[in-house]
Amino acid sequence: MEETLLQAVIYLGAMLIAVPISVRFGLGSVLGYLLAGIAIGPVLGLVGSETQDLQHYAEFGVVLMLFLIGLELDPRALWDMRKRLLGMGGSQIALSIVVLSGGAAVLGLATPLAFAVGITLALSSTAIVLTTLTEKGLMPTPGGRGAFSVLLTQDIAVIPALAILPLLATGAAMRFTEDGSIHRAADEEHHSMSLVEGLPAWGVTLVTLAAVAGIILAGRYVIPHLFRIVHTARLRELFTITALTIVIGIADLMLLVGLSPALGAFLAGVVLANSEFRHELEADIEPFKGLLLGLFFITVGAGINFGTLFGMPFLIIGLTLAVMLLKGLVLYGIARVARLQGRDRWLFTLGLAQAGEFGFVLVAFGVQQAVFPDRIAEILLLVVALSMLLTPLSFILYERIGTRFTEEADDGPQHDEIDDEAPVIIAGIGRFGQVVNRMVRGAGYKTVVLDANLDVIRQMRRFGLKGFFGDPTRPELLKAAGLETAKVLVVAVDNKKSAVQLVRFAKRQRPDLSVVARAHDLLHVYELYEAGADHIVREMFDASLRAGRYVLEDMGLTDYEAHEMEIAFYRHDRQNLRALAEVWKPGVPVTENAEYMRLTREMSDNLESMLATQLDQMAEEADGTSATERSRGDAGALSGLGRGGVPRRPGGSGG
């Protein structure tokens, strides 16, 4: 008992230390788990052979992960994305398998083993790439959307990969006997229950199809009713127990018919994707999935044989670079065919060139199914891990290339020739910029719209609206749009860093220019404030104020009282922002800024007393005023208010 608890402390402690450090340095959680396993295994020797037994339990995290992937894949949404999924995603997987399998065959591997190697290395790291794209604000770009489509296709492709690998076994992992029944090598060592053992081939097919059909029908007609019954008990833990029972039961059924448990879990997830209990299922399963997957990756790291790496370092490093180069060539070709341009082409190529975390899953599964010999498996694990470790360097290389190569170097569509000027320039015409543009034009003022997304500009033109395609952060485009004579610049680009750079450049060129900038969050407000923006509008703040006002009205306050509380909170927040912006230090986390933290605590303490005082004052002023007169309705919530006495920066509304 004591030894078990000690092992639990070692594994959980390693997670607690390594993962936050890895995420902090931009390496992602998966590499953090791997490094934790390497630290407690090969480096410190704190764990030993028990990692193999533990890995069998941790592999259930893969089943839960694929169940959650299925929940996210609405069949109708998949159908709408079919061209991109089959085009970019399907071609990447197929071509990468062919190229990598060919490379493995050239190195002397047998054809089935080479094909298994190609499947394993063709998939990229969903965890690292999606996290990096989101953190760097690259997801909305054409390259980011293309990478997401490929990663989604790869997530789906894991299912057939798990089904194909056992057929590539290098030994006698599975064969048909003379009477047509299935015999597995594992049957000689383990005599577990099976619904297909001893059946002829046609019987195995019927039972397997019946099991899959049963899962689909149960997910469609039985499981939702079961959850409704459980929901009436009002016990959260009972819902969690039901969700785990369903996933474990489906996984066991798949094992009984000789299929991958992940396949059944994935099918169940897809069927339940449109269920009203989908989000609650995700919330209940996610913690178990995260913990078990983390444990799985730790056991993979602890089981890596560094003797192999140190014994032939040039071979391992050479294989890793060769894999990334071959995948990069395939990705670059697909990017050209898909007409990705410039920076987007390099983002797509360099972002997906690594092997991924599913490689660890497929290697472990392949060893279990006698597909990979131990020596090959050790090399594959090292190649996958090293390629993932090199991914942050790939994104750094992308950023270097992005600064050196411009759209003019491409043979694709060039930016528009801007032949118009206006007193108002709107940089970025997403949802935020569209509303601003419509309102300003509706008031009779002329605008020039710039956006780097050609699809958005084309859509505007279909509605009869004029806009120019081009990167609004490029100085020559801004000047062509009339920067020298404009009165107002609206900065509504999606990328935070680009927004700050654009504000700084515009104020440096035209200190008298009024700049209205959209901020994504509080820290972005401070960055824009430091860059010189005159009005800073936080995305969610106005909507949050409106929602808070409705809550106060539903709690019994009159329209007038809720409105005044809204305005009081708004002014208090504006004054606080100005004070906090003065003590904010670029590059220093706010939690390590002592003066910032002191002011934040002080302002939080003062907020409640300020609002209470405001309520008391309204009660005194309300004497002799009718409720009808006090009710101002929704129109006066934020419009037409005299805010001239309130500091303009860091301004606006938003959250």
XYZ file of C-alpha atoms in Angstrom:
655
model
C 0.000 0.000 0.000
C 2.759 2.432 0.956
C 4.638 1.677 -2.268
C 1.513 2.281 -4.361
C 0.903 5.650 -2.717
C 4.552 6.577 -3.186
C 4.336 5.754 -6.906
C 1.162 7.853 -7.189
C 2.916 10.804 -5.557
C 5.873 10.437 -7.937
C 3.727 10.379 -11.080
C 1.369 13.171 -10.013
C 4.236 15.277 -8.678
C 6.112 14.901 -11.953
C 3.000 16.090 -13.830
C 2.591 19.027 -11.479
C 6.174 20.210 -11.995
C 6.951 19.430 -15.642
C 3.701 20.287 -17.425
C 3.319 23.940 -16.272
C 6.999 24.581 -17.082
C 6.599 23.045 -20.536
C 3.457 25.076 -21.269
C 5.139 28.248 -19.994
C 7.964 27.821 -22.531
C 5.539 27.109 -25.377
C 6.324 23.389 -25.678
C 2.783 22.185 -24.925
C 1.408 19.805 -22.326
C 2.203 16.597 -24.252
C 5.931 17.321 -24.252
C 5.626 18.232 -20.582
C 4.250 14.785 -19.791
C 6.963 13.137 -21.888
C 9.705 15.107 -20.146
C 8.196 14.221 -16.775
C 8.320 10.529 -17.687
C 11.894 10.848 -18.917
C 12.872 12.570 -15.675
C 11.372 9.988 -13.303
C 12.353 7.031 -15.502
C 15.623 6.979 -17.437
C 17.146 10.019 -15.664
C 16.323 9.595 -11.955
C 15.261 5.944 -11.929
C 12.310 6.609 -9.591
C 10.040 4.233 -11.509
C 10.752 0.922 -13.133
C 9.041 -2.012 -14.777
C 5.638 -1.166 -13.276
C 5.224 1.500 -15.963
C 4.355 -1.238 -18.477
C 1.442 -2.477 -16.348
C 0.348 1.088 -15.625
C 0.373 1.903 -19.319
C -2.343 -0.667 -19.999
C -4.711 1.230 -17.694
C -3.594 4.619 -18.979
C -4.354 3.556 -22.565
C -8.026 3.888 -21.690
C -7.415 7.634 -21.876
C -7.114 7.155 -25.645
C -10.579 5.588 -25.690
C -12.005 8.529 -23.762
C -10.209 10.975 -26.054
C -11.739 9.455 -29.172
C -15.160 9.441 -27.524
C -14.780 13.192 -26.950
C -13.540 13.689 -30.524
C -16.697 11.951 -31.703
C -18.827 14.253 -29.556
C -17.241 17.259 -31.277
C -17.909 15.954 -34.785
C -21.441 16.916 -35.706
C -22.189 14.771 -38.800
C -23.755 17.759 -40.597
C -20.742 19.964 -39.869
C -18.467 17.228 -41.174
C -20.490 17.076 -44.368
C -20.163 20.826 -44.857
C -16.374 20.549 -44.457
C -16.061 17.486 -46.681
C -14.126 19.181 -49.492
C -11.439 20.577 -47.221
C -11.270 17.426 -45.083
C -11.014 15.060 -48.047
C -8.931 17.425 -50.156
C -6.269 18.857 -47.857
C -6.578 16.369 -44.994
C -7.067 13.217 -47.019
C -4.287 14.017 -49.477
C -1.858 14.875 -46.648
C -2.463 11.544 -44.922
C -2.363 9.451 -48.097
C 0.705 11.127 -49.619
C 2.599 11.192 -46.315
C 1.960 7.464 -45.798
C 3.179 6.701 -49.326
C 6.319 8.849 -49.028
C 7.240 7.738 -45.501
C 6.492 4.077 -46.244
C 8.688 4.321 -49.320
C 11.482 5.814 -47.242
C 11.157 3.037 -44.667
C 11.233 0.413 -47.426
C 14.386 1.971 -48.863
C 15.987 1.533 -45.439
C 15.309 -2.204 -45.663
C 12.059 -2.711 -43.750
C 9.568 -5.284 -44.979
C 6.574 -3.852 -46.844
C 3.943 -4.437 -44.096
C 6.263 -2.995 -41.430
C 7.205 -0.042 -43.660
C 3.502 0.680 -44.242
C 2.869 0.588 -40.476
C 5.753 3.023 -39.950
C 4.269 5.346 -42.593
C 0.863 5.326 -40.895
C 2.422 6.053 -37.507
C 4.540 8.992 -38.661
C 2.003 10.534 -41.075
C -0.069 12.059 -38.272
C 0.873 15.414 -36.722
C 0.561 16.735 -33.184
C -2.952 18.072 -32.626
C -2.152 19.145 -29.061
C 0.963 21.167 -29.888
C -0.163 22.688 -33.198
C -3.643 23.779 -32.123
C -2.301 25.246 -28.885
C 0.419 27.171 -30.710
C -1.933 28.440 -33.428
C -4.356 29.687 -30.785
C -1.691 31.305 -28.625
C -0.147 33.124 -31.598
C -3.506 34.213 -33.029
C -2.919 32.289 -36.266
C -6.091 30.165 -36.266
C -8.196 32.651 -38.319
C -5.562 32.852 -41.087
C -5.956 30.706 -44.229
C -2.882 28.693 -43.195
C -4.298 28.179 -39.706
C -7.683 27.049 -41.027
C -5.981 24.674 -43.447
C -3.873 23.197 -40.637
C -6.996 22.740 -38.507
C -8.750 20.863 -41.330
C -5.788 18.512 -41.709
C -5.586 17.900 -37.949
C -9.318 17.162 -37.791
C -8.965 14.664 -40.634
C -6.038 13.050 -38.823
C -8.082 12.721 -35.637
C -10.713 10.845 -37.617
C -8.051 8.789 -39.414
C -6.830 7.362 -36.093
C -9.864 5.073 -36.129
C -9.053 3.251 -39.403
C -5.365 3.308 -38.435
C -6.135 1.348 -35.267
C -8.207 -1.062 -37.338
C -5.514 -1.548 -40.026
C -2.453 -2.020 -37.802
C -3.333 -5.560 -36.570
C -3.557 -6.674 -40.215
C 0.100 -5.678 -40.678
C 1.437 -7.884 -37.892
C 4.905 -9.194 -38.676
C 4.351 -12.368 -36.685
C 1.442 -14.746 -36.298
C -0.658 -12.166 -34.519
C -3.872 -13.185 -36.288
C -4.787 -15.842 -38.804
C -7.726 -17.878 -40.065
C -7.717 -21.551 -39.141
C -8.735 -24.365 -41.495
C -12.357 -24.238 -40.304
C -12.544 -20.478 -41.043
C -12.396 -19.310 -37.427
C -10.054 -16.554 -36.228
C -6.987 -17.420 -34.182
C -4.804 -14.760 -32.491
C -1.345 -15.271 -31.107
C -2.494 -13.680 -27.898
C -4.982 -16.514 -27.491
C -2.094 -18.839 -26.773
C -1.176 -16.815 -23.690
C -4.473 -15.276 -22.581
C -7.839 -17.024 -22.644
C -10.217 -14.083 -22.300
C -13.882 -13.903 -23.236
C -14.708 -13.453 -26.903
C -17.900 -13.362 -28.930
C -16.140 -14.352 -32.155
C -13.710 -17.042 -31.008
C -14.250 -20.216 -32.988
C -16.729 -18.641 -35.398
C -16.306 -18.941 -39.160
C -15.363 -15.826 -41.084
C -18.963 -15.022 -42.080
C -20.029 -15.409 -38.459
C -17.315 -13.039 -37.283
C -18.493 -10.490 -39.865
C -22.129 -10.742 -38.783
C -21.339 -10.455 -35.074
C -19.008 -7.507 -35.667
C -21.552 -5.638 -37.802
C -24.259 -6.370 -35.239
C -22.086 -4.929 -32.451
C -21.383 -1.739 -34.423
C -25.050 -1.373 -35.385
C -26.043 -1.952 -31.759
C -23.778 0.878 -30.610
C -25.231 3.251 -33.201
C -28.844 2.344 -32.379
C -28.228 2.515 -28.635
C -26.593 5.905 -28.987
C -29.527 7.154 -31.031
C -32.492 5.718 -29.123
C -31.473 4.242 -25.756
C -28.658 6.292 -24.206
C -30.449 9.697 -24.403
C -33.457 8.239 -22.541
C -31.113 6.700 -19.979
C -29.521 10.090 -19.335
C -32.942 11.710 -18.946
C -33.820 9.156 -16.279
C -30.488 9.695 -14.508
C -30.964 13.464 -14.736
C -34.141 13.253 -12.655
C -32.067 11.951 -9.708
C -30.270 15.330 -9.498
C -27.003 13.628 -8.522
C -23.987 14.823 -10.469
C -21.884 11.814 -9.532
C -24.561 9.469 -10.885
C -24.349 11.191 -14.269
C -20.563 10.760 -14.246
C -20.910 7.082 -13.319
C -23.382 6.569 -16.167
C -21.108 8.256 -18.700
C -18.088 6.171 -17.667
C -20.169 2.974 -17.626
C -21.342 3.599 -21.187
C -17.841 4.264 -22.518
C -16.295 1.324 -20.658
C -19.136 -0.965 -21.709
C -18.761 -0.004 -25.378
C -14.989 -0.485 -25.181
C -15.469 -3.947 -23.680
C -17.989 -4.883 -26.377
C -15.489 -3.921 -29.065
C -12.848 -6.092 -27.421
C -15.280 -9.019 -27.319
C -15.762 -8.838 -31.089
C -12.055 -8.296 -31.774
C -12.180 -4.588 -32.727
C -10.458 -1.566 -31.263
C -12.337 -0.170 -28.245
C -11.496 3.298 -29.520
C -13.597 2.627 -32.637
C -16.726 1.919 -30.597
C -16.151 4.927 -28.357
C -15.707 7.158 -31.402
C -18.923 5.897 -33.015
C -20.857 6.448 -29.792
C -19.479 9.967 -29.543
C -20.535 10.817 -33.113
C -24.039 9.466 -32.515
C -24.375 11.524 -29.318
C -22.934 14.689 -30.911
C -26.416 16.202 -31.296
C -27.686 15.071 -27.898
C -28.838 17.672 -25.385
C -26.480 16.009 -22.886
C -23.407 16.473 -25.078
C -21.838 19.305 -23.086
C -22.460 17.604 -19.762
C -20.866 14.429 -21.105
C -17.803 16.413 -22.172
C -17.542 18.051 -18.749
C -17.756 14.691 -16.949
C -15.387 12.726 -19.191
C -12.760 15.428 -19.826
C -10.977 15.225 -16.408
C -10.619 11.434 -16.650
C -9.412 11.708 -20.228
C -6.846 14.359 -19.362
C -5.503 12.468 -16.345
C -5.287 9.096 -18.092
C -3.755 10.560 -21.253
C -1.215 12.444 -19.172
C -0.394 9.221 -17.355
C -0.101 7.433 -20.698
C 2.387 9.968 -22.058
C 4.386 9.836 -18.816
C 4.670 6.056 -19.097
C 5.769 6.481 -22.727
C 8.481 8.913 -21.636
C 9.542 6.662 -18.778
C 9.813 3.728 -21.170
C 11.989 5.467 -23.794
C 15.282 3.678 -24.139
C 17.920 6.399 -24.139
C 20.547 3.754 -24.613
C 19.253 3.537 -28.181
C 19.568 7.309 -28.640
C 23.058 7.512 -27.172
C 24.093 4.375 -29.035
C 23.248 5.802 -32.458
C 22.506 9.521 -32.045
C 23.245 10.456 -35.650
C 20.849 7.829 -36.975
C 17.990 8.896 -34.678
C 18.484 12.620 -35.315
C 18.903 11.989 -39.035
C 15.685 9.948 -39.172
C 13.828 12.686 -37.282
C 14.974 15.410 -39.661
C 14.250 13.172 -42.657
C 10.675 12.561 -41.473
C 10.075 16.293 -40.996
C 11.633 17.078 -44.386
C 9.565 14.479 -46.270
C 6.340 15.555 -44.576
C 7.242 19.185 -45.202
C 7.649 18.539 -48.930
C 4.244 16.853 -49.069
C 2.632 19.698 -47.112
C 4.256 22.366 -49.260
C 2.923 20.710 -52.417
C -0.588 20.519 -50.949
C -0.370 24.170 -49.906
C 0.503 25.190 -53.466
C -2.357 23.155 -54.913
C -4.718 24.681 -52.327
C -3.437 28.144 -53.364
C -2.192 29.127 -49.943
C 0.029 32.157 -50.309
C 3.228 33.417 -48.723
C 3.193 33.221 -44.941
C 0.146 30.925 -44.925
C 1.928 28.387 -47.102
C 4.906 28.312 -44.740
C 2.657 28.160 -41.682
C 0.846 25.145 -43.117
C 4.123 23.450 -44.084
C 6.227 24.031 -40.983
C 3.376 23.753 -38.498
C 2.420 20.173 -39.461
C 5.815 18.669 -40.317
C 6.256 16.840 -37.009
C 4.936 13.454 -35.903
C 2.255 13.581 -33.235
C 1.014 12.213 -29.946
C -1.097 9.639 -31.784
C 2.228 8.158 -32.853
C 2.823 7.062 -29.258
C -0.627 5.504 -29.197
C -0.101 3.665 -32.480
C 3.377 2.441 -31.498
C 2.109 1.080 -28.169
C -0.852 -0.549 -29.929
C 1.426 -1.895 -32.653
C 3.772 -3.518 -30.134
C 0.791 -5.111 -28.396
C -0.434 -6.493 -31.743
C 3.042 -7.767 -32.744
C 3.275 -5.221 -35.579
C 6.449 -3.468 -34.409
C 9.504 -5.323 -33.111
C 10.809 -3.840 -29.879
C 13.884 -2.330 -31.544
C 11.821 -0.560 -34.225
C 9.331 0.633 -31.599
C 12.132 2.216 -29.534
C 13.431 4.089 -32.576
C 9.926 5.244 -33.557
C 9.234 6.575 -30.056
C 12.450 8.573 -30.141
C 11.733 9.964 -33.621
C 8.199 11.020 -32.635
C 9.373 12.631 -29.387
C 12.279 14.489 -31.015
C 10.110 15.790 -33.870
C 7.621 17.148 -31.340
C 10.439 18.767 -29.392
C 11.525 20.512 -32.599
C 8.020 21.895 -33.312
C 8.508 25.174 -31.372
C 11.636 25.731 -33.478
C 9.528 25.208 -36.614
C 7.201 28.021 -35.562
C 10.191 30.267 -34.821
C 11.476 29.500 -38.334
C 8.013 30.348 -39.708
C 8.116 33.737 -37.988
C 11.571 34.438 -39.446
C 10.393 33.469 -42.929
C 7.227 35.528 -42.507
C 9.255 38.672 -41.920
C 11.476 38.097 -44.969
C 8.990 36.890 -47.566
C 6.105 39.143 -48.570
C 3.075 38.538 -50.727
C 4.874 40.050 -53.737
C 7.174 37.037 -53.815
C 4.208 34.750 -54.514
C 2.563 33.911 -57.781
C -0.916 34.046 -56.230
C -3.339 36.973 -55.924
C -1.627 40.259 -55.111
C -3.076 42.935 -52.904
C -5.534 45.327 -54.521
C -4.437 48.625 -55.918
C -6.068 51.123 -53.575
C -7.504 53.977 -55.584
C -9.644 55.566 -52.918
C -9.183 57.678 -49.798
C -11.562 58.494 -46.951
C -11.544 60.240 -43.577
C -12.102 56.888 -41.856
C -9.851 53.844 -42.447
C -11.058 50.493 -41.090
C -8.303 47.882 -40.796
C -9.960 44.485 -40.426
C -13.547 43.778 -41.438
C -14.561 40.856 -39.254
C -17.712 40.985 -37.115
C -16.392 43.932 -35.097
C -15.218 45.931 -38.106
C -18.419 45.227 -40.043
C -20.624 46.802 -37.374
C -18.381 49.881 -37.169
C -18.327 50.206 -40.962
C -22.109 49.950 -41.311
C -22.744 52.490 -38.580
C -20.233 55.055 -39.889
C -21.385 54.694 -43.501
C -24.994 54.833 -42.377
C -24.266 58.184 -40.779
C -23.055 59.475 -44.140
C -19.283 59.240 -43.719
C -17.016 57.595 -46.263
C -14.729 54.699 -45.239
C -11.850 52.725 -46.741
C -11.861 49.069 -45.685
C -8.701 46.900 -45.683
C -8.542 43.199 -44.847
C -6.012 40.429 -45.465
C -8.740 37.799 -45.951
C -9.644 37.669 -49.636
C -12.802 35.622 -48.984
C -14.184 38.318 -46.674
C -13.499 41.066 -49.219
C -15.172 39.035 -51.971
C -18.196 38.475 -49.759
C -18.431 42.223 -49.120
C -18.367 42.887 -52.835
C -21.233 40.454 -53.418
C -23.346 42.685 -51.158
C -22.302 45.753 -53.108
C -19.843 47.033 -50.486
C -16.396 48.228 -51.438
C -13.304 46.853 -49.731
C -9.646 46.306 -50.577
C -7.687 43.076 -50.196
C -4.306 43.519 -48.536
C -2.464 43.317 -45.239
C -3.472 46.490 -43.330
C -0.266 46.339 -41.268
C 1.826 47.097 -44.372
C 2.840 50.787 -44.419
C 2.474 51.262 -48.183
C -1.135 50.030 -48.138
C -2.040 52.297 -45.243
C -0.533 55.273 -47.001
C -2.365 54.382 -50.217
C -5.613 54.275 -48.229
C -5.076 57.872 -47.140
C -3.259 57.653 -43.836
C -1.758 61.103 -44.354
C -5.163 62.799 -44.593
C -7.490 60.504 -42.597
C -9.132 61.659 -39.377
C -9.807 58.261 -37.771
C -8.184 54.815 -37.987
C -10.161 51.829 -36.698
C -7.873 48.908 -35.789
C -9.957 45.717 -35.811
C -7.448 43.072 -36.969
C -7.595 39.665 -35.288
C -3.918 39.276 -34.454
C -3.051 41.013 -31.164
C 0.575 41.650 -32.047
C -0.341 43.061 -35.448
C -2.890 45.387 -33.854
C -0.291 46.828 -31.485
C 2.241 47.246 -34.301
C -0.368 48.958 -36.482
C -1.338 51.417 -33.723
C 2.294 52.216 -32.974
C 3.121 52.821 -36.653
C 0.025 54.980 -37.257
C 0.677 57.213 -34.222
C 4.327 57.523 -35.178
C 3.353 58.713 -38.662
C 0.386 60.810 -37.569
C 0.414 61.786 -33.863
C -2.777 63.814 -34.435
C -4.665 60.834 -35.906
C -7.483 59.458 -33.736
C -7.041 55.687 -33.353
C -9.919 53.472 -32.223
C -8.610 49.974 -31.430
C -10.287 46.706 -30.501
C -8.735 44.895 -27.532
C -9.097 41.149 -27.065
C -8.468 41.167 -23.311
C -7.224 43.318 -20.441
C -3.504 42.887 -21.137
C -4.132 43.779 -24.767
C -5.724 47.017 -23.516
C -2.485 47.943 -21.755
C -0.406 47.121 -24.839
C -2.616 49.266 -27.075
C -2.602 52.043 -24.494
C 1.186 51.981 -24.402
C 1.244 52.029 -28.233
C -0.813 55.234 -28.256
C -4.420 54.250 -29.087
C -6.933 57.007 -28.278
C -10.022 54.830 -27.780
C -9.661 51.192 -26.745
C -12.771 49.029 -26.990
C -12.678 45.693 -25.236
C -14.654 43.061 -27.114
C -16.965 41.680 -24.454
C -17.340 44.518 -21.973
C -20.460 46.239 -23.343
C -22.237 42.893 -23.737
C -21.244 41.885 -20.209
C -22.520 45.188 -18.796
C -25.826 44.710 -20.577
C -26.147 41.161 -19.219
C -25.298 42.351 -15.696
C -27.959 45.053 -15.952
C -30.607 42.472 -16.921
C -29.607 40.353 -13.921
C -30.086 43.347 -11.595
C -33.513 44.050 -13.119
C -34.536 40.410 -12.664
C -33.391 40.627 -9.036
C -35.880 43.440 -8.380
C -34.135 46.709 -9.259
C -36.053 49.157 -11.437
C -34.827 49.918 -14.949
C -33.527 53.246 -13.702
C -31.650 51.731 -10.748
C -30.103 48.965 -12.862
C -29.130 51.543 -15.494
C -27.432 53.799 -12.926
C -25.580 50.829 -11.416
C -24.407 49.914 -14.907
C -23.094 53.408 -15.520
C -21.465 53.581 -12.087
C -19.676 50.280 -12.697
C -18.606 51.465 -16.139
C -17.063 54.681 -14.823
C -15.408 52.871 -11.923
C -13.886 50.366 -14.350
C -12.625 53.117 -16.670
C -10.911 54.945 -13.823
C -9.394 51.696 -12.555
C -8.104 50.836 -16.022
C -6.359 54.170 -16.323
C -4.664 53.705 -12.938
C -3.668 50.108 -13.659
C -2.327 51.009 -17.102
C 0.040 53.510 -15.508
C 1.670 50.812 -13.328
C 1.560 47.991 -15.904
C 5.024 46.938 -17.082
C 5.497 45.360 -20.537
C 6.947 41.859 -20.366
C 6.312 41.493 -16.617
C 3.470 39.121 -15.600
C 0.859 41.049 -13.635
C 1.132 38.537 -10.781
C 4.793 39.545 -10.388
C 4.025 43.286 -10.474
C 3.634 44.207 -6.793
C 2.108 47.666 -7.383
C -0.370 46.294 -9.939
C -1.503 43.555 -7.556
C -1.842 46.037 -4.687
C -4.013 48.381 -6.748
C -6.139 45.492 -8.024
C -6.913 44.280 -4.498
C -7.641 47.818 -3.332
C -10.006 48.490 -6.235
C -11.800 45.178 -5.712
C -12.388 46.055 -2.065
C -13.727 49.496 -3.003
C -16.114 48.302 -5.711
C -18.811 46.820 -3.470
C -18.928 49.842 -1.148
C -19.055 52.186 -4.161
C -22.048 50.382 -5.661
C -23.816 50.253 -2.287
C -23.337 54.005 -1.905
C -24.731 54.516 -5.389
C -27.883 52.569 -4.462
C -28.376 54.657 -1.319
C -28.045 57.880 -3.306
C -30.592 56.701 -5.851
C -33.032 55.825 -3.075
C -32.753 59.368 -1.700
C -33.101 60.974 -5.141
C -36.106 58.793 -5.998
C -38.402 60.588 -3.518
C -41.143 62.280 -5.481
C -40.166 60.588 -8.759
C -42.556 58.063 -10.274
C -41.469 54.640 -11.327
C -42.490 55.465 -14.888
C -40.244 58.499 -14.962
C -37.375 56.513 -13.515
C -37.647 53.793 -16.173
C -35.535 54.805 -19.171
C -35.781 51.628 -21.177
C -33.032 49.822 -23.064
C -32.190 52.649 -25.438
C -30.440 54.699 -22.805
C -28.262 51.928 -21.463
C -25.000 53.161 -22.908
C -25.875 55.629 -25.656
C -25.857 59.404 -25.398
C -24.031 59.482 -22.085
C -21.741 62.359 -21.214
C -18.356 60.681 -20.831
C -16.230 63.674 -21.623
C -14.976 63.894 -18.058
C -13.873 60.283 -18.088
C -10.312 59.585 -19.291
C -10.276 58.569 -22.947
C -7.551 55.950 -22.602
C -7.490 53.081 -21.961
C -10.999 53.654 -23.164
C -14.028 52.151 -24.310
C -16.038 49.327 -23.425
C -15.271 45.808 -23.590
C -14.045 42.958 -21.599
